[in-house]
Coordinates of C-alpha atoms in Angstrom, one line a residue:
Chain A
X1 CA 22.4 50.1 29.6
X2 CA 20.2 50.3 32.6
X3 CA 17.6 48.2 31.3
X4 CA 16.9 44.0 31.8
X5 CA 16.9 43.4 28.2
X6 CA 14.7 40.5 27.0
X7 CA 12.9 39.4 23.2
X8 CA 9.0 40.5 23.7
X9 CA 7.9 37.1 21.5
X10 CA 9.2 33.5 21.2
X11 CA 6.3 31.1 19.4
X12 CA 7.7 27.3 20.1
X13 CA 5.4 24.1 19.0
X14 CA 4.4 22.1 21.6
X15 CA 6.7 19.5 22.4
X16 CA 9.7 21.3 21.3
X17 CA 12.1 23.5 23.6
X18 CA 11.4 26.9 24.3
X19 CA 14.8 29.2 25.1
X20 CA 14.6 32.1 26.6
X21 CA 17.2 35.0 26.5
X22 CA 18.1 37.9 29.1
X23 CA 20.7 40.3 29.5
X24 CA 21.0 42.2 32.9
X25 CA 22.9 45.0 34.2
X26 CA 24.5 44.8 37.7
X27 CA 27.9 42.7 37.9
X28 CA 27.2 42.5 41.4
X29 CA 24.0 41.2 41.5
X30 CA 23.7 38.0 43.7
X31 CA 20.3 36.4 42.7
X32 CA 18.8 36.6 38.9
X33 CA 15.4 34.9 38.5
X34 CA 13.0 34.3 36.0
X35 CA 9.2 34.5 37.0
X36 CA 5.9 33.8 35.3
X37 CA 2.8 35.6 34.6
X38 CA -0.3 33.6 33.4
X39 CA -3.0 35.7 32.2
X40 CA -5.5 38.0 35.0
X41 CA -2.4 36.5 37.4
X42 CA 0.6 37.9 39.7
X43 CA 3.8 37.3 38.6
X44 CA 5.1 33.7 40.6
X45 CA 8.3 32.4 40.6
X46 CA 9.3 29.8 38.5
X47 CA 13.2 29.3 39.4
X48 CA 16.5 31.5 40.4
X49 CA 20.2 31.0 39.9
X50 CA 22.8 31.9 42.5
X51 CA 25.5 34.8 41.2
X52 CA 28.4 31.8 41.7
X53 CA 26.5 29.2 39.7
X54 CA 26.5 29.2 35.5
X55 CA 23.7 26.0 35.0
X56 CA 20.7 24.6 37.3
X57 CA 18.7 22.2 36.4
X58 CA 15.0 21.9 37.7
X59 CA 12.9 18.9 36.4
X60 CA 11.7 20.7 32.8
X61 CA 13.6 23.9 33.2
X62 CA 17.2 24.8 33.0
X63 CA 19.0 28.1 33.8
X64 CA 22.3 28.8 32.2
X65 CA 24.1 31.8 33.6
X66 CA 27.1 33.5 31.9
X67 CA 28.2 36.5 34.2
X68 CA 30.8 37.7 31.9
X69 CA 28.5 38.5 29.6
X70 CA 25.7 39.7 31.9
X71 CA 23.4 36.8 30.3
X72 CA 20.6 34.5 31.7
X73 CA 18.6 32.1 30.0
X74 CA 15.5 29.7 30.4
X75 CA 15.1 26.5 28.3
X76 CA 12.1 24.8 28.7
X77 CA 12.2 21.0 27.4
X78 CA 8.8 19.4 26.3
X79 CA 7.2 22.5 25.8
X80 CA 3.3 22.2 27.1
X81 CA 0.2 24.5 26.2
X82 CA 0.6 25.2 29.8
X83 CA 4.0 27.0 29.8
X84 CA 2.1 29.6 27.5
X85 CA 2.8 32.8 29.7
X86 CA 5.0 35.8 29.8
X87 CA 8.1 34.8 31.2
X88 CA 10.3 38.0 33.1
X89 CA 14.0 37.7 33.9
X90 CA 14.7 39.5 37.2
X91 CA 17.7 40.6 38.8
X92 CA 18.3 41.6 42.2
X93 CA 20.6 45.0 42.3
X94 CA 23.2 45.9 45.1
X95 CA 20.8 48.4 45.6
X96 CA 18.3 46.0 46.9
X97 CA 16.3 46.9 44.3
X98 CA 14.8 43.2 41.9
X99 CA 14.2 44.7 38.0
X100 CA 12.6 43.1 35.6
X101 CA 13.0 43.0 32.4
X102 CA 10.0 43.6 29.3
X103 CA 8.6 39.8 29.8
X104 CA 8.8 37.3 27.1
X105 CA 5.4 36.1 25.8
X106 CA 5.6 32.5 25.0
X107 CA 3.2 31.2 22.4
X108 CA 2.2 27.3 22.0
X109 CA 1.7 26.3 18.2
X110 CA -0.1 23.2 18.3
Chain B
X1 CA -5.3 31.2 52.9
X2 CA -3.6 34.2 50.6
X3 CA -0.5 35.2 51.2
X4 CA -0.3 38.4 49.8
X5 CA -3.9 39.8 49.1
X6 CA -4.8 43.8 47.8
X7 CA -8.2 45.1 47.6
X8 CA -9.7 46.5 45.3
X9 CA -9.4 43.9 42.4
X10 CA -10.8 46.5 39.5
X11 CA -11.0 50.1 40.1
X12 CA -13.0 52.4 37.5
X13 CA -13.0 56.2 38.2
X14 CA -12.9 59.3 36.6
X15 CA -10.0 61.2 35.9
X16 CA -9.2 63.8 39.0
X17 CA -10.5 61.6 42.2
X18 CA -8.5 60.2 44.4
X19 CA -8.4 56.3 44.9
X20 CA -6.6 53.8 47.3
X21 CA -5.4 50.8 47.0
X22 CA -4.8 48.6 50.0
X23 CA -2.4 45.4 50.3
X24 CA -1.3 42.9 53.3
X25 CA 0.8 39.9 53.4
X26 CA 0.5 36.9 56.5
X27 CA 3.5 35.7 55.5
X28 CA 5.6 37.3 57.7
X29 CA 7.9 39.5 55.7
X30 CA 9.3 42.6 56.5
X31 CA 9.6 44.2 53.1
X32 CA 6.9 45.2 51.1
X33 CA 6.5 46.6 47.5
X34 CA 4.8 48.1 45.2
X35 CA 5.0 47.5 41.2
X36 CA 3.3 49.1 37.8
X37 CA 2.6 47.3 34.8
X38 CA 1.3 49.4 32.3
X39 CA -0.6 48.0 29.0
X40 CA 2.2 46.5 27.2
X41 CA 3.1 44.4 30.7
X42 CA 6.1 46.4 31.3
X43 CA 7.0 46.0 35.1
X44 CA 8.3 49.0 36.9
X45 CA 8.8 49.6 40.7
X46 CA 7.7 52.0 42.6
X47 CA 8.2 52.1 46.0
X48 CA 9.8 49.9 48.8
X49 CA 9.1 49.5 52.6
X50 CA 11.3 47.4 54.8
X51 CA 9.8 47.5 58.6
X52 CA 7.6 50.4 57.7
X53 CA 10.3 52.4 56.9
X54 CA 10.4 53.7 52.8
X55 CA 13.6 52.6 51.3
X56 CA 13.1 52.6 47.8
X57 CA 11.4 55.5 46.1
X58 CA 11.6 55.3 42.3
X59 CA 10.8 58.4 39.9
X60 CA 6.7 58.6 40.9
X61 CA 4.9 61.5 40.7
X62 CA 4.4 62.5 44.5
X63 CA 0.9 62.1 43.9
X64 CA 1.6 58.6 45.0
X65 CA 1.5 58.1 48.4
X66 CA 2.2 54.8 50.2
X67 CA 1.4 54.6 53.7
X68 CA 3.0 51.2 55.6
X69 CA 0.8 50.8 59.1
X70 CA 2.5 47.8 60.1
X71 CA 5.0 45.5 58.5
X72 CA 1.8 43.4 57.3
X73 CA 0.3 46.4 55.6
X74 CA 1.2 48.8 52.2
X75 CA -1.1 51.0 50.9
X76 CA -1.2 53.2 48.1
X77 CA -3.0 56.3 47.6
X78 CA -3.2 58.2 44.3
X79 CA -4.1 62.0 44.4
X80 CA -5.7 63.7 41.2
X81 CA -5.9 60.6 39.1
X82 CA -4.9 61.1 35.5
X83 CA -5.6 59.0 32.5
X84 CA -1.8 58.1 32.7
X85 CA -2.3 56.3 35.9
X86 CA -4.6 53.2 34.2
X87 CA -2.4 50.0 35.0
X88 CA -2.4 47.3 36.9
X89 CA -0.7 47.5 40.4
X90 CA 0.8 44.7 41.8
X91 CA 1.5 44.8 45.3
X92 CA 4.3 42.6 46.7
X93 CA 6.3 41.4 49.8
X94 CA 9.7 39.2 50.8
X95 CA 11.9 38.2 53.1
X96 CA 15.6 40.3 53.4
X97 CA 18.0 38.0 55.1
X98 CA 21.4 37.5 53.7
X99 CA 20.1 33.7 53.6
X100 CA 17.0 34.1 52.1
X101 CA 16.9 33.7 47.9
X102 CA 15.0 37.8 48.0
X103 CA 12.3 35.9 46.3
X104 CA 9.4 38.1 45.7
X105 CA 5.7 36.7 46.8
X106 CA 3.5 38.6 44.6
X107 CA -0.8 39.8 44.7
X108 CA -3.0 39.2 42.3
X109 CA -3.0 42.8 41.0
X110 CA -5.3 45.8 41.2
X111 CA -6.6 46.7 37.9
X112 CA -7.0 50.6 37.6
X113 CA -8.9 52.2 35.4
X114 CA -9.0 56.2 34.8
X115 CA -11.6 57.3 32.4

């Protein structure tokens, strides 16, 4: 399809990990991201993964990429009130076009 | 110091007028963009301008006009405003280098509202 797919809900208690799914599009595309939007906010960006890469790792938050099957993910370990957000996976197109996809809205159970 | 800054923050107007919406970056980018979000937060672009020159020009009714000045500057001008056209617009700008990551750097959004 031509969409960025991506769940619109994912409720995780706090202290547990939050994981994230996205599938993208483009074969070709060289940068996929995944940004967050807190509320009244712009979108900022929380981390990207390079096209030749499948895992990074950045202090809470790892990215696992599997290009054969066009699929992107975000765990969050230690899940805090403050990682309640919407969460959009991004790719960049040949086409120099970056599409997002629907956002995720994480929810923090206490 | 923002880095990417549009103005107005909330617009309310009546269906029919014609608004503006006004955005510049001092971070020294040289492309510029502007995005949708509609009610459900559903992201969509809209328009692209690398060195003042449009390269990306998604599906938009051509009653949306975006005017570049300068490499700092993307405006966007709405014609005939229709009840449709209530979002938020989120103007933003990055860096196209084969080096750079293409991160985008993004406003705080202008929050339109068509009555």
């Amino acid at each position: 399809g031509e969409d960025v797919e991506q769940s619109l809900f994912l409720s995780v208690r706090e202290g547990d990990s939050s994981v994230i799914n996205c599938t993208y599009t483009d074969s070709s595309s060289t940068y996929l991201y995944w940004y967050k939007q807190e509320p009244g906010a712009g979108l900022q960006l929380l981390t990207y993964i390079f096209s030749n890469m499948d895992m990074k790792q950045d202090q809470r938050l790892t990215v696992l990429l599997n290009k054969k099957d066009k699929h992107l993910s975000l765990r969050i370990a230690d899940t805090q009130t403050g990682d309640s957000a919407i969460y959009f996976c991004a790719e960049s197109r040949r086409d120099d076009k970056i599409i997002f996809g629907k956002g995720t809205r994480l929810h923090i159970l206490p | 110091d923002t880095a990417v800054s549009q103005t107005p923050k909330y617009l309310v107007t009546q269906m029919g007028n014609d608004k503006s919406i006004k955005c510049e970056q001092n971070l020294g980018h040289d492309t510029m963009y502007w995005y949708k979000q509609d009610s459900k937060k559903f992201l969509k672009i809209m328009f692209s301008y690398n060195n003042k020159e449009l390269i990306i020009n998604e599906t938009v009714p051509n009653r949306f006009s975006p005017k570049s000045p300068d490499k700092a500057h993307l405006n966007l001008h709405i014609n005939s405003l229709e009840l449709g056209d209530s979002a938020v617009y989120f103007c933003a700008s990055s860096h196209k280098r084969a080096e750079n990551t293409g991160e985008l750097f993004f406003g705080e959004g202008s929050r339109l509202t068509v009555l």
